[in-house]
Amino acid sequence: MPAPLPPTFIHAHAKLNLTLDVLGKRADGYHALASVMQSIALHDTLALWPAPEGEITFTCDVPELGGAENLVARAARRLQAVTGCARGARIELHKQIPAQGGLGGGSSDGAAALVALNRWWDLGLNQAQLIEMAAELGSDVPFFIVGGTALIEGRGEVVTSLPNLVPLWLVVAKPEVSVPTPGVFRALTPAAWSDGRATRDLVALIRAGTLPALNDAHFFNALEAGVMRDYPAVATTRDLLQQAGAACVRMSGSGPTLYVPCATLAEATRVFQAAQTLGVQCWLTHTIPSETKFE
Ligand code: C5P
């Protein structure tokens, strides 16, 4: 009988897409992407508690996310199946990242569960093995195993770590509309495809370590125009953020969450407070380096 494991907490951070180029459609129906993804301080929290042998129980403080199909529960079952591990876990998830927002919350929770249980159950899987399992859970789950600043390619599952970005304050805003990812990709026409230039240019700047003060020209999202067209609430939130003084407003992933990068806390606070006054649901947060991705 192994000794009982000490309860543990792990943070699952959200991400932003600083760039998102769609290169074209693949034979398997997915779209080929090139993107610079960035971990941010906004996070969910997972708690692991001892449970009887083999038993996985999962609960979430947002009841509709609490089912067996949540990526956290699926990650736990997959780890047991792949490694033959007979240990159990009672897992609680405290949500703070808005769900289905383009911030990768569900994917990050799944990745955090893989990493935390690998450690907790002492399974000894290496990063490459965890990334492979993460890719089975969803296209952008592998990024969260790596975290920080990274180049994303393939359908989203090919991750290359980049040097940490210059720290940025962020105002993140959630329009009150639900935007399902498959529909966003389905509505995309070849006119929105690109050769990946926005991502290539930002990656070159990050690698050269000569990043200038980032401005509007550095951030890009090929899905943004279509989402703004099909979901007017997103365009309205963008307009309100601009009214609140935002110099740059960009959408993350397939939306609808928008973000405003800011060089100083004073600027971020001004935009955050003005946007709140205008009735926009928003958070003041910041980028984080890879080293603190689960802290
Ligand atoms: O892999 P994931 O479950 O996150 O993808 C959700 C949906 O988004 C896919 O079923 C597909 O319709 C679309 N998608 C895509 N190309 C990608 C990633 C996602 O078309 N690279």
PDB file of N, CA and C in Angstrom, residues 38-88:
ATOM      1  N   GLN A  38       1.311  33.320 -25.682  1.00  0.00           N
ATOM      2  CA  GLN A  38       1.931  33.907 -24.497  1.00  0.00           C
ATOM      3  C   GLN A  38       1.128  33.560 -23.252  1.00  0.00           C
ATOM      4  N   SER A  39       1.792  32.999 -22.230  1.00  0.00           N
ATOM      5  CA  SER A  39       1.130  32.746 -20.941  1.00  0.00           C
ATOM      6  C   SER A  39       0.887  34.060 -20.213  1.00  0.00           C
ATOM      7  N   ILE A  40      -0.262  34.139 -19.525  1.00  0.00           N
ATOM      8  CA  ILE A  40      -0.558  35.342 -18.741  1.00  0.00           C
ATOM      9  C   ILE A  40      -0.894  34.962 -17.294  1.00  0.00           C
ATOM     10  N   ALA A  41      -0.904  35.975 -16.429  1.00  0.00           N
ATOM     11  CA  ALA A  41      -1.042  35.694 -14.987  1.00  0.00           C
ATOM     12  C   ALA A  41      -2.425  35.160 -14.618  1.00  0.00           C
ATOM     13  N   LEU A  42      -3.462  35.565 -15.336  1.00  0.00           N
ATOM     14  CA  LEU A  42      -4.825  35.081 -15.067  1.00  0.00           C
ATOM     15  C   LEU A  42      -4.827  33.547 -15.081  1.00  0.00           C
ATOM     16  N   HIS A  43      -5.388  32.922 -14.057  1.00  0.00           N
ATOM     17  CA  HIS A  43      -5.277  31.457 -13.977  1.00  0.00           C
ATOM     18  C   HIS A  43      -6.445  30.814 -13.249  1.00  0.00           C
ATOM     19  N   ASP A  44      -6.667  29.534 -13.555  1.00  0.00           N
ATOM     20  CA  ASP A  44      -7.545  28.656 -12.782  1.00  0.00           C
ATOM     21  C   ASP A  44      -6.677  27.950 -11.737  1.00  0.00           C
ATOM     22  N   THR A  45      -7.318  27.303 -10.771  1.00  0.00           N
ATOM     23  CA  THR A  45      -6.561  26.556  -9.755  1.00  0.00           C
ATOM     24  C   THR A  45      -7.117  25.134  -9.640  1.00  0.00           C
ATOM     25  N   LEU A  46      -6.201  24.162  -9.684  1.00  0.00           N
ATOM     26  CA  LEU A  46      -6.554  22.754  -9.494  1.00  0.00           C
ATOM     27  C   LEU A  46      -6.059  22.317  -8.126  1.00  0.00           C
ATOM     28  N   ALA A  47      -6.878  21.537  -7.427  1.00  0.00           N
ATOM     29  CA  ALA A  47      -6.432  20.924  -6.169  1.00  0.00           C
ATOM     30  C   ALA A  47      -6.499  19.412  -6.328  1.00  0.00           C
ATOM     31  N   LEU A  48      -5.458  18.726  -5.884  1.00  0.00           N
ATOM     32  CA  LEU A  48      -5.434  17.251  -5.912  1.00  0.00           C
ATOM     33  C   LEU A  48      -5.495  16.736  -4.485  1.00  0.00           C
ATOM     34  N   TRP A  49      -6.424  15.824  -4.245  1.00  0.00           N
ATOM     35  CA  TRP A  49      -6.590  15.209  -2.919  1.00  0.00           C
ATOM     36  C   TRP A  49      -6.491  13.692  -3.065  1.00  0.00           C
ATOM     37  N   PRO A  50      -6.037  13.021  -2.017  1.00  0.00           N
ATOM     38  CA  PRO A  50      -5.960  11.554  -2.080  1.00  0.00           C
ATOM     39  C   PRO A  50      -7.340  10.943  -2.312  1.00  0.00           C
ATOM     40  N   ALA A  51      -7.370   9.810  -2.994  1.00  0.00           N
ATOM     41  CA  ALA A  51      -8.624   9.087  -3.258  1.00  0.00           C
ATOM     42  C   ALA A  51      -8.291   7.603  -3.271  1.00  0.00           C
ATOM     43  N   PRO A  52      -9.315   6.742  -3.106  1.00  0.00           N
ATOM     44  CA  PRO A  52      -9.053   5.297  -3.123  1.00  0.00           C
ATOM     45  C   PRO A  52      -8.399   4.876  -4.438  1.00  0.00           C
ATOM     46  N   GLU A  53      -7.680   3.745  -4.376  1.00  0.00           N
ATOM     47  CA  GLU A  53      -6.980   3.182  -5.540  1.00  0.00           C
ATOM     48  C   GLU A  53      -7.810   3.278  -6.821  1.00  0.00           C
ATOM     49  N   GLY A  54      -7.228   3.821  -7.878  1.00  0.00           N
ATOM     50  CA  GLY A  54      -7.846   3.808  -9.201  1.00  0.00           C
ATOM     51  C   GLY A  54      -8.987   4.789  -9.406  1.00  0.00           C
ATOM     52  N   GLU A  55      -9.455   5.402  -8.313  1.00  0.00           N
ATOM     53  CA  GLU A  55     -10.672   6.212  -8.426  1.00  0.00           C
ATOM     54  C   GLU A  55     -10.346   7.666  -8.789  1.00  0.00           C
ATOM     55  N   ILE A  56     -11.019   8.189  -9.836  1.00  0.00           N
ATOM     56  CA  ILE A  56     -10.872   9.596 -10.206  1.00  0.00           C
ATOM     57  C   ILE A  56     -12.217  10.273  -9.956  1.00  0.00           C
ATOM     58  N   THR A  57     -12.233  11.296  -9.119  1.00  0.00           N
ATOM     59  CA  THR A  57     -13.449  12.113  -9.041  1.00  0.00           C
ATOM     60  C   THR A  57     -13.056  13.549  -9.371  1.00  0.00           C
ATOM     61  N   PHE A  58     -13.944  14.249 -10.088  1.00  0.00           N
ATOM     62  CA  PHE A  58     -13.636  15.595 -10.549  1.00  0.00           C
ATOM     63  C   PHE A  58     -14.833  16.505 -10.304  1.00  0.00           C
ATOM     64  N   THR A  59     -14.599  17.640  -9.660  1.00  0.00           N
ATOM     65  CA  THR A  59     -15.659  18.632  -9.474  1.00  0.00           C
ATOM     66  C   THR A  59     -15.121  20.011  -9.843  1.00  0.00           C
ATOM     67  N   CYS A  60     -16.052  20.897 -10.255  1.00  0.00           N
ATOM     68  CA  CYS A  60     -15.663  22.243 -10.667  1.00  0.00           C
ATOM     69  C   CYS A  60     -16.652  23.224 -10.049  1.00  0.00           C
ATOM     70  N   ASP A  61     -16.162  24.421  -9.685  1.00  0.00           N
ATOM     71  CA  ASP A  61     -17.076  25.399  -9.081  1.00  0.00           C
ATOM     72  C   ASP A  61     -17.991  26.062 -10.115  1.00  0.00           C
ATOM     73  N   VAL A  62     -17.777  25.764 -11.390  1.00  0.00           N
ATOM     74  CA  VAL A  62     -18.753  26.124 -12.435  1.00  0.00           C
ATOM     75  C   VAL A  62     -19.408  24.794 -12.819  1.00  0.00           C
ATOM     76  N   PRO A  63     -20.619  24.513 -12.252  1.00  0.00           N
ATOM     77  CA  PRO A  63     -21.186  23.160 -12.333  1.00  0.00           C
ATOM     78  C   PRO A  63     -21.246  22.599 -13.749  1.00  0.00           C
ATOM     79  N   GLU A  64     -21.550  23.448 -14.755  1.00  0.00           N
ATOM     80  CA  GLU A  64     -21.690  22.891 -16.112  1.00  0.00           C
ATOM     81  C   GLU A  64     -20.352  22.438 -16.702  1.00  0.00           C
ATOM     82  N   LEU A  65     -19.243  22.782 -16.065  1.00  0.00           N
ATOM     83  CA  LEU A  65     -17.932  22.314 -16.550  1.00  0.00           C
ATOM     84  C   LEU A  65     -17.471  21.076 -15.791  1.00  0.00           C
ATOM     85  N   GLY A  66     -18.301  20.584 -14.867  1.00  0.00           N
ATOM     86  CA  GLY A  66     -17.863  19.544 -13.944  1.00  0.00           C
ATOM     87  C   GLY A  66     -18.001  18.101 -14.400  1.00  0.00           C
ATOM     88  N   GLY A  67     -18.361  17.852 -15.646  1.00  0.00           N
ATOM     89  CA  GLY A  67     -18.602  16.481 -16.087  1.00  0.00           C
ATOM     90  C   GLY A  67     -17.351  15.676 -16.387  1.00  0.00           C
ATOM     91  N   ALA A  68     -17.579  14.395 -16.673  1.00  0.00           N
ATOM     92  CA  ALA A  68     -16.470  13.476 -16.951  1.00  0.00           C
ATOM     93  C   ALA A  68     -15.751  13.828 -18.241  1.00  0.00           C
ATOM     94  N   GLU A  69     -16.389  14.667 -19.105  1.00  0.00           N
ATOM     95  CA  GLU A  69     -15.761  15.036 -20.375  1.00  0.00           C
ATOM     96  C   GLU A  69     -14.854  16.250 -20.250  1.00  0.00           C
ATOM     97  N   ASN A  70     -14.816  16.878 -19.089  1.00  0.00           N
ATOM     98  CA  ASN A  70     -13.866  17.976 -18.887  1.00  0.00           C
ATOM     99  C   ASN A  70     -12.451  17.460 -19.153  1.00  0.00           C
ATOM    100  N   LEU A  71     -11.606  18.304 -19.764  1.00  0.00           N
ATOM    101  CA  LEU A  71     -10.252  17.858 -20.124  1.00  0.00           C
ATOM    102  C   LEU A  71      -9.442  17.404 -18.914  1.00  0.00           C
ATOM    103  N   VAL A  72      -9.768  17.932 -17.729  1.00  0.00           N
ATOM    104  CA  VAL A  72      -9.041  17.516 -16.513  1.00  0.00           C
ATOM    105  C   VAL A  72      -9.316  16.041 -16.225  1.00  0.00           C
ATOM    106  N   ALA A  73     -10.600  15.673 -16.248  1.00  0.00           N
ATOM    107  CA  ALA A  73     -10.977  14.279 -15.979  1.00  0.00           C
ATOM    108  C   ALA A  73     -10.437  13.371 -17.079  1.00  0.00           C
ATOM    109  N   ARG A  74     -10.510  13.850 -18.333  1.00  0.00           N
ATOM    110  CA  ARG A  74      -9.999  13.029 -19.439  1.00  0.00           C
ATOM    111  C   ARG A  74      -8.480  12.848 -19.337  1.00  0.00           C
ATOM    112  N   ALA A  75      -7.784  13.905 -18.935  1.00  0.00           N
ATOM    113  CA  ALA A  75      -6.321  13.822 -18.776  1.00  0.00           C
ATOM    114  C   ALA A  75      -5.968  12.777 -17.715  1.00  0.00           C
ATOM    115  N   ALA A  76      -6.712  12.793 -16.602  1.00  0.00           N
ATOM    116  CA  ALA A  76      -6.426  11.855 -15.508  1.00  0.00           C
ATOM    117  C   ALA A  76      -6.646  10.410 -15.958  1.00  0.00           C
ATOM    118  N   ARG A  77      -7.778  10.172 -16.636  1.00  0.00           N
ATOM    119  CA  ARG A  77      -8.081   8.801 -17.084  1.00  0.00           C
ATOM    120  C   ARG A  77      -7.059   8.331 -18.117  1.00  0.00           C
ATOM    121  N   ARG A  78      -6.649   9.261 -18.994  1.00  0.00           N
ATOM    122  CA  ARG A  78      -5.683   8.913 -20.052  1.00  0.00           C
ATOM    123  C   ARG A  78      -4.328   8.534 -19.431  1.00  0.00           C
ATOM    124  N   LEU A  79      -3.923   9.295 -18.408  1.00  0.00           N
ATOM    125  CA  LEU A  79      -2.655   8.991 -17.730  1.00  0.00           C
ATOM    126  C   LEU A  79      -2.707   7.596 -17.100  1.00  0.00           C
ATOM    127  N   GLN A  80      -3.838   7.287 -16.463  1.00  0.00           N
ATOM    128  CA  GLN A  80      -3.986   5.951 -15.856  1.00  0.00           C
ATOM    129  C   GLN A  80      -3.900   4.869 -16.925  1.00  0.00           C
ATOM    130  N   ALA A  81      -4.597   5.101 -18.062  1.00  0.00           N
ATOM    131  CA  ALA A  81      -4.655   4.080 -19.115  1.00  0.00           C
ATOM    132  C   ALA A  81      -3.267   3.865 -19.738  1.00  0.00           C
ATOM    133  N   VAL A  82      -2.551   4.952 -19.989  1.00  0.00           N
ATOM    134  CA  VAL A  82      -1.254   4.854 -20.677  1.00  0.00           C
ATOM    135  C   VAL A  82      -0.183   4.245 -19.772  1.00  0.00           C
ATOM    136  N   THR A  83      -0.218   4.584 -18.479  1.00  0.00           N
ATOM    137  CA  THR A  83       0.871   4.153 -17.593  1.00  0.00           C
ATOM    138  C   THR A  83       0.492   2.947 -16.734  1.00  0.00           C
ATOM    139  N   GLY A  84      -0.796   2.600 -16.711  1.00  0.00           N
ATOM    140  CA  GLY A  84      -1.225   1.493 -15.853  1.00  0.00           C
ATOM    141  C   GLY A  84      -1.199   1.869 -14.384  1.00  0.00           C
ATOM    142  N   CYS A  85      -1.148   3.166 -14.103  1.00  0.00           N
ATOM    143  CA  CYS A  85      -1.064   3.626 -12.711  1.00  0.00           C
ATOM    144  C   CYS A  85      -2.378   3.307 -11.986  1.00  0.00           C
ATOM    145  N   ALA A  86      -2.257   2.728 -10.808  1.00  0.00           N
ATOM    146  CA  ALA A  86      -3.461   2.303 -10.074  1.00  0.00           C
ATOM    147  C   ALA A  86      -3.873   3.318  -9.016  1.00  0.00           C
ATOM    148  N   ARG A  87      -3.155   4.444  -8.929  1.00  0.00           N
ATOM    149  CA  ARG A  87      -3.495   5.400  -7.869  1.00  0.00           C
ATOM    150  C   ARG A  87      -4.728   6.210  -8.246  1.00  0.00           C
ATOM    151  N   GLY A  88      -5.373   6.807  -7.272  1.00  0.00           N
ATOM    152  CA  GLY A  88      -6.559   7.612  -7.528  1.00  0.00           C
ATOM    153  C   GLY A  88      -6.305   9.077  -7.234  1.00  0.00           C
TER     154      GLY A  88
END
